[in-house]
């Protein structure tokens, strides 16, 4: 059985989903976390460029040739895909205690 034809779980209507179906859904879900992209945009991007990696490495001018993908959506997408993730540093217990002490005074 080819890899993409492996049935992983039952989908809507009792139809078994292939690994490719599940991967595509995951990719669409990931792409739509970018607030400017909707499911239709994500599906169109995957149809055209096949992988998230290909979408991310495609020049903005080429992405802009697709219907519905204007400068604003492309800019927002690029920002999300290239901006470093920053996790707020967690205050140490010692800092929390110092603040509590100052607040109680």
mmCIF file of the C-alpha atoms, coordinates in Angstrom:
data_MODEL
# 
_entry.id   MODEL 
# 
loop_
_atom_site.group_PDB 
_atom_site.id 
_atom_site.type_symbol 
_atom_site.label_atom_id 
_atom_site.label_alt_id 
_atom_site.label_comp_id 
_atom_site.label_asym_id 
_atom_site.label_entity_id 
_atom_site.label_seq_id 
_atom_site.pdbx_PDB_ins_code 
_atom_site.Cartn_x 
_atom_site.Cartn_y 
_atom_site.Cartn_z 
_atom_site.occupancy 
_atom_site.B_iso_or_equiv 
_atom_site.pdbx_formal_charge 
_atom_site.auth_seq_id 
_atom_site.auth_comp_id 
_atom_site.auth_asym_id 
_atom_site.auth_atom_id 
_atom_site.pdbx_PDB_model_num 
ATOM 1   C CA . UNK A 1 1   ? 0.000   0.000  0.000  1.00 0.00 ? 1   UNK A CA 1 
ATOM 2   C CA . UNK A 1 2   ? 1.465   3.421  -0.892 1.00 0.00 ? 2   UNK A CA 1 
ATOM 3   C CA . UNK A 1 3   ? 2.268   5.683  2.068  1.00 0.00 ? 3   UNK A CA 1 
ATOM 4   C CA . UNK A 1 4   ? -0.357  8.271  1.144  1.00 0.00 ? 4   UNK A CA 1 
ATOM 5   C CA . UNK A 1 5   ? -3.061  5.649  0.845  1.00 0.00 ? 5   UNK A CA 1 
ATOM 6   C CA . UNK A 1 6   ? -2.601  4.347  4.388  1.00 0.00 ? 6   UNK A CA 1 
ATOM 7   C CA . UNK A 1 7   ? -5.862  4.776  6.234  1.00 0.00 ? 7   UNK A CA 1 
ATOM 8   C CA . UNK A 1 8   ? -5.327  6.460  9.554  1.00 0.00 ? 8   UNK A CA 1 
ATOM 9   C CA . UNK A 1 9   ? -8.757  7.113  11.025 1.00 0.00 ? 9   UNK A CA 1 
ATOM 10  C CA . UNK A 1 10  ? -12.355 7.449  10.075 1.00 0.00 ? 10  UNK A CA 1 
ATOM 11  C CA . UNK A 1 11  ? -13.370 10.840 8.697  1.00 0.00 ? 11  UNK A CA 1 
ATOM 12  C CA . UNK A 1 12  ? -16.747 12.379 7.909  1.00 0.00 ? 12  UNK A CA 1 
ATOM 13  C CA . UNK A 1 13  ? -19.323 9.993  6.533  1.00 0.00 ? 13  UNK A CA 1 
ATOM 14  C CA . UNK A 1 14  ? -17.368 6.982  7.754  1.00 0.00 ? 14  UNK A CA 1 
ATOM 15  C CA . UNK A 1 15  ? -14.733 7.512  5.060  1.00 0.00 ? 15  UNK A CA 1 
ATOM 16  C CA . UNK A 1 16  ? -11.215 6.673  6.148  1.00 0.00 ? 16  UNK A CA 1 
ATOM 17  C CA . UNK A 1 17  ? -8.773  9.555  5.968  1.00 0.00 ? 17  UNK A CA 1 
ATOM 18  C CA . UNK A 1 18  ? -5.405  9.026  4.387  1.00 0.00 ? 18  UNK A CA 1 
ATOM 19  C CA . UNK A 1 19  ? -2.184  10.275 5.889  1.00 0.00 ? 19  UNK A CA 1 
ATOM 20  C CA . UNK A 1 20  ? -2.187  12.930 3.144  1.00 0.00 ? 20  UNK A CA 1 
ATOM 21  C CA . UNK A 1 21  ? -5.682  14.081 4.222  1.00 0.00 ? 21  UNK A CA 1 
ATOM 22  C CA . UNK A 1 22  ? -4.555  14.447 7.820  1.00 0.00 ? 22  UNK A CA 1 
ATOM 23  C CA . UNK A 1 23  ? -1.345  16.229 6.814  1.00 0.00 ? 23  UNK A CA 1 
ATOM 24  C CA . UNK A 1 24  ? -3.296  18.649 4.599  1.00 0.00 ? 24  UNK A CA 1 
ATOM 25  C CA . UNK A 1 25  ? -5.762  19.432 7.412  1.00 0.00 ? 25  UNK A CA 1 
ATOM 26  C CA . UNK A 1 26  ? -2.862  20.066 9.799  1.00 0.00 ? 26  UNK A CA 1 
ATOM 27  C CA . UNK A 1 27  ? -1.187  22.350 7.269  1.00 0.00 ? 27  UNK A CA 1 
ATOM 28  C CA . UNK A 1 28  ? -4.421  24.299 6.682  1.00 0.00 ? 28  UNK A CA 1 
ATOM 29  C CA . UNK A 1 29  ? -4.928  24.655 10.443 1.00 0.00 ? 29  UNK A CA 1 
ATOM 30  C CA . UNK A 1 30  ? -1.365  25.897 10.885 1.00 0.00 ? 30  UNK A CA 1 
ATOM 31  C CA . UNK A 1 31  ? -1.645  28.417 8.048  1.00 0.00 ? 31  UNK A CA 1 
ATOM 32  C CA . UNK A 1 32  ? -4.957  29.793 9.308  1.00 0.00 ? 32  UNK A CA 1 
ATOM 33  C CA . UNK A 1 33  ? -3.407  30.682 12.663 1.00 0.00 ? 33  UNK A CA 1 
ATOM 34  C CA . UNK A 1 34  ? -2.092  33.687 10.749 1.00 0.00 ? 34  UNK A CA 1 
ATOM 35  C CA . UNK A 1 35  ? -5.031  36.048 11.314 1.00 0.00 ? 35  UNK A CA 1 
ATOM 36  C CA . UNK A 1 36  ? -5.042  37.380 7.782  1.00 0.00 ? 36  UNK A CA 1 
ATOM 37  C CA . UNK A 1 37  ? -5.336  33.937 6.117  1.00 0.00 ? 37  UNK A CA 1 
ATOM 38  C CA . UNK A 1 38  ? -8.619  32.025 5.919  1.00 0.00 ? 38  UNK A CA 1 
ATOM 39  C CA . UNK A 1 39  ? -9.222  28.355 5.055  1.00 0.00 ? 39  UNK A CA 1 
ATOM 40  C CA . UNK A 1 40  ? -9.785  29.205 1.406  1.00 0.00 ? 40  UNK A CA 1 
ATOM 41  C CA . UNK A 1 41  ? -6.448  31.076 1.228  1.00 0.00 ? 41  UNK A CA 1 
ATOM 42  C CA . UNK A 1 42  ? -4.643  28.200 2.951  1.00 0.00 ? 42  UNK A CA 1 
ATOM 43  C CA . UNK A 1 43  ? -6.174  25.594 0.647  1.00 0.00 ? 43  UNK A CA 1 
ATOM 44  C CA . UNK A 1 44  ? -5.279  27.628 -2.431 1.00 0.00 ? 44  UNK A CA 1 
ATOM 45  C CA . UNK A 1 45  ? -1.687  28.111 -1.231 1.00 0.00 ? 45  UNK A CA 1 
ATOM 46  C CA . UNK A 1 46  ? -1.266  24.389 -0.555 1.00 0.00 ? 46  UNK A CA 1 
ATOM 47  C CA . UNK A 1 47  ? -2.837  23.478 -3.899 1.00 0.00 ? 47  UNK A CA 1 
ATOM 48  C CA . UNK A 1 48  ? -0.416  25.773 -5.705 1.00 0.00 ? 48  UNK A CA 1 
ATOM 49  C CA . UNK A 1 49  ? 2.797   25.278 -3.712 1.00 0.00 ? 49  UNK A CA 1 
ATOM 50  C CA . UNK A 1 50  ? 2.210   21.802 -2.161 1.00 0.00 ? 50  UNK A CA 1 
ATOM 51  C CA . UNK A 1 51  ? 4.039   22.343 1.172  1.00 0.00 ? 51  UNK A CA 1 
ATOM 52  C CA . UNK A 1 52  ? 4.231   24.962 3.906  1.00 0.00 ? 52  UNK A CA 1 
ATOM 53  C CA . UNK A 1 53  ? 7.990   25.146 3.306  1.00 0.00 ? 53  UNK A CA 1 
ATOM 54  C CA . UNK A 1 54  ? 7.408   25.974 -0.365 1.00 0.00 ? 54  UNK A CA 1 
ATOM 55  C CA . UNK A 1 55  ? 4.876   28.645 0.599  1.00 0.00 ? 55  UNK A CA 1 
ATOM 56  C CA . UNK A 1 56  ? 7.339   30.204 3.046  1.00 0.00 ? 56  UNK A CA 1 
ATOM 57  C CA . UNK A 1 57  ? 10.160  30.291 0.502  1.00 0.00 ? 57  UNK A CA 1 
ATOM 58  C CA . UNK A 1 58  ? 8.123   31.583 -2.432 1.00 0.00 ? 58  UNK A CA 1 
ATOM 59  C CA . UNK A 1 59  ? 8.810   35.249 -3.236 1.00 0.00 ? 59  UNK A CA 1 
ATOM 60  C CA . UNK A 1 60  ? 6.078   37.630 -2.071 1.00 0.00 ? 60  UNK A CA 1 
ATOM 61  C CA . UNK A 1 61  ? 5.565   38.848 -5.640 1.00 0.00 ? 61  UNK A CA 1 
ATOM 62  C CA . UNK A 1 62  ? 4.705   35.310 -6.727 1.00 0.00 ? 62  UNK A CA 1 
ATOM 63  C CA . UNK A 1 63  ? 2.323   34.788 -3.792 1.00 0.00 ? 63  UNK A CA 1 
ATOM 64  C CA . UNK A 1 64  ? 0.636   38.057 -4.758 1.00 0.00 ? 64  UNK A CA 1 
ATOM 65  C CA . UNK A 1 65  ? -0.330  36.622 -8.145 1.00 0.00 ? 65  UNK A CA 1 
ATOM 66  C CA . UNK A 1 66  ? -2.896  34.360 -6.468 1.00 0.00 ? 66  UNK A CA 1 
ATOM 67  C CA . UNK A 1 67  ? -6.450  35.707 -6.216 1.00 0.00 ? 67  UNK A CA 1 
ATOM 68  C CA . UNK A 1 68  ? -7.322  37.182 -2.841 1.00 0.00 ? 68  UNK A CA 1 
ATOM 69  C CA . UNK A 1 69  ? -3.740  37.437 -1.606 1.00 0.00 ? 69  UNK A CA 1 
ATOM 70  C CA . UNK A 1 70  ? -2.922  41.102 -1.392 1.00 0.00 ? 70  UNK A CA 1 
ATOM 71  C CA . UNK A 1 71  ? 0.016   42.903 0.141  1.00 0.00 ? 71  UNK A CA 1 
ATOM 72  C CA . UNK A 1 72  ? -1.579  43.005 3.608  1.00 0.00 ? 72  UNK A CA 1 
ATOM 73  C CA . UNK A 1 73  ? -2.131  39.233 3.827  1.00 0.00 ? 73  UNK A CA 1 
ATOM 74  C CA . UNK A 1 74  ? 1.297   38.437 2.434  1.00 0.00 ? 74  UNK A CA 1 
ATOM 75  C CA . UNK A 1 75  ? 3.034   40.914 4.755  1.00 0.00 ? 75  UNK A CA 1 
ATOM 76  C CA . UNK A 1 76  ? 1.228   39.530 7.811  1.00 0.00 ? 76  UNK A CA 1 
ATOM 77  C CA . UNK A 1 77  ? 2.034   35.957 6.769  1.00 0.00 ? 77  UNK A CA 1 
ATOM 78  C CA . UNK A 1 78  ? 5.724   36.781 6.284  1.00 0.00 ? 78  UNK A CA 1 
ATOM 79  C CA . UNK A 1 79  ? 5.880   38.542 9.665  1.00 0.00 ? 79  UNK A CA 1 
ATOM 80  C CA . UNK A 1 80  ? 4.440   35.542 11.471 1.00 0.00 ? 80  UNK A CA 1 
ATOM 81  C CA . UNK A 1 81  ? 6.676   33.061 9.645  1.00 0.00 ? 81  UNK A CA 1 
ATOM 82  C CA . UNK A 1 82  ? 9.922   34.999 10.073 1.00 0.00 ? 82  UNK A CA 1 
ATOM 83  C CA . UNK A 1 83  ? 9.607   36.870 13.370 1.00 0.00 ? 83  UNK A CA 1 
ATOM 84  C CA . UNK A 1 84  ? 11.383  35.134 16.265 1.00 0.00 ? 84  UNK A CA 1 
ATOM 85  C CA . UNK A 1 85  ? 9.102   33.715 18.932 1.00 0.00 ? 85  UNK A CA 1 
ATOM 86  C CA . UNK A 1 86  ? 9.501   35.489 22.224 1.00 0.00 ? 86  UNK A CA 1 
ATOM 87  C CA . UNK A 1 87  ? 8.432   33.915 25.417 1.00 0.00 ? 87  UNK A CA 1 
ATOM 88  C CA . UNK A 1 88  ? 7.921   36.303 28.306 1.00 0.00 ? 88  UNK A CA 1 
ATOM 89  C CA . UNK A 1 89  ? 10.466  35.474 30.972 1.00 0.00 ? 89  UNK A CA 1 
ATOM 90  C CA . UNK A 1 90  ? 8.783   34.064 34.045 1.00 0.00 ? 90  UNK A CA 1 
ATOM 91  C CA . UNK A 1 91  ? 9.387   35.949 37.234 1.00 0.00 ? 91  UNK A CA 1 
ATOM 92  C CA . UNK A 1 92  ? 11.362  34.030 39.775 1.00 0.00 ? 92  UNK A CA 1 
ATOM 93  C CA . UNK A 1 93  ? 9.796   33.208 43.127 1.00 0.00 ? 93  UNK A CA 1 
ATOM 94  C CA . UNK A 1 94  ? 12.288  35.604 44.711 1.00 0.00 ? 94  UNK A CA 1 
ATOM 95  C CA . UNK A 1 95  ? 11.106  38.496 42.487 1.00 0.00 ? 95  UNK A CA 1 
ATOM 96  C CA . UNK A 1 96  ? 7.478   37.650 43.257 1.00 0.00 ? 96  UNK A CA 1 
ATOM 97  C CA . UNK A 1 97  ? 8.229   37.721 46.992 1.00 0.00 ? 97  UNK A CA 1 
ATOM 98  C CA . UNK A 1 98  ? 10.040  41.087 46.747 1.00 0.00 ? 98  UNK A CA 1 
ATOM 99  C CA . UNK A 1 99  ? 7.087   42.611 44.891 1.00 0.00 ? 99  UNK A CA 1 
ATOM 100 C CA . UNK A 1 100 ? 4.630   41.216 47.433 1.00 0.00 ? 100 UNK A CA 1 
ATOM 101 C CA . UNK A 1 101 ? 6.704   42.671 50.277 1.00 0.00 ? 101 UNK A CA 1 
ATOM 102 C CA . UNK A 1 102 ? 6.796   46.113 48.607 1.00 0.00 ? 102 UNK A CA 1 
ATOM 103 C CA . UNK A 1 103 ? 3.030   45.996 48.011 1.00 0.00 ? 103 UNK A CA 1 
ATOM 104 C CA . UNK A 1 104 ? 2.351   45.130 51.662 1.00 0.00 ? 104 UNK A CA 1 
ATOM 105 C CA . UNK A 1 105 ? 4.357   48.119 52.977 1.00 0.00 ? 105 UNK A CA 1 
# 
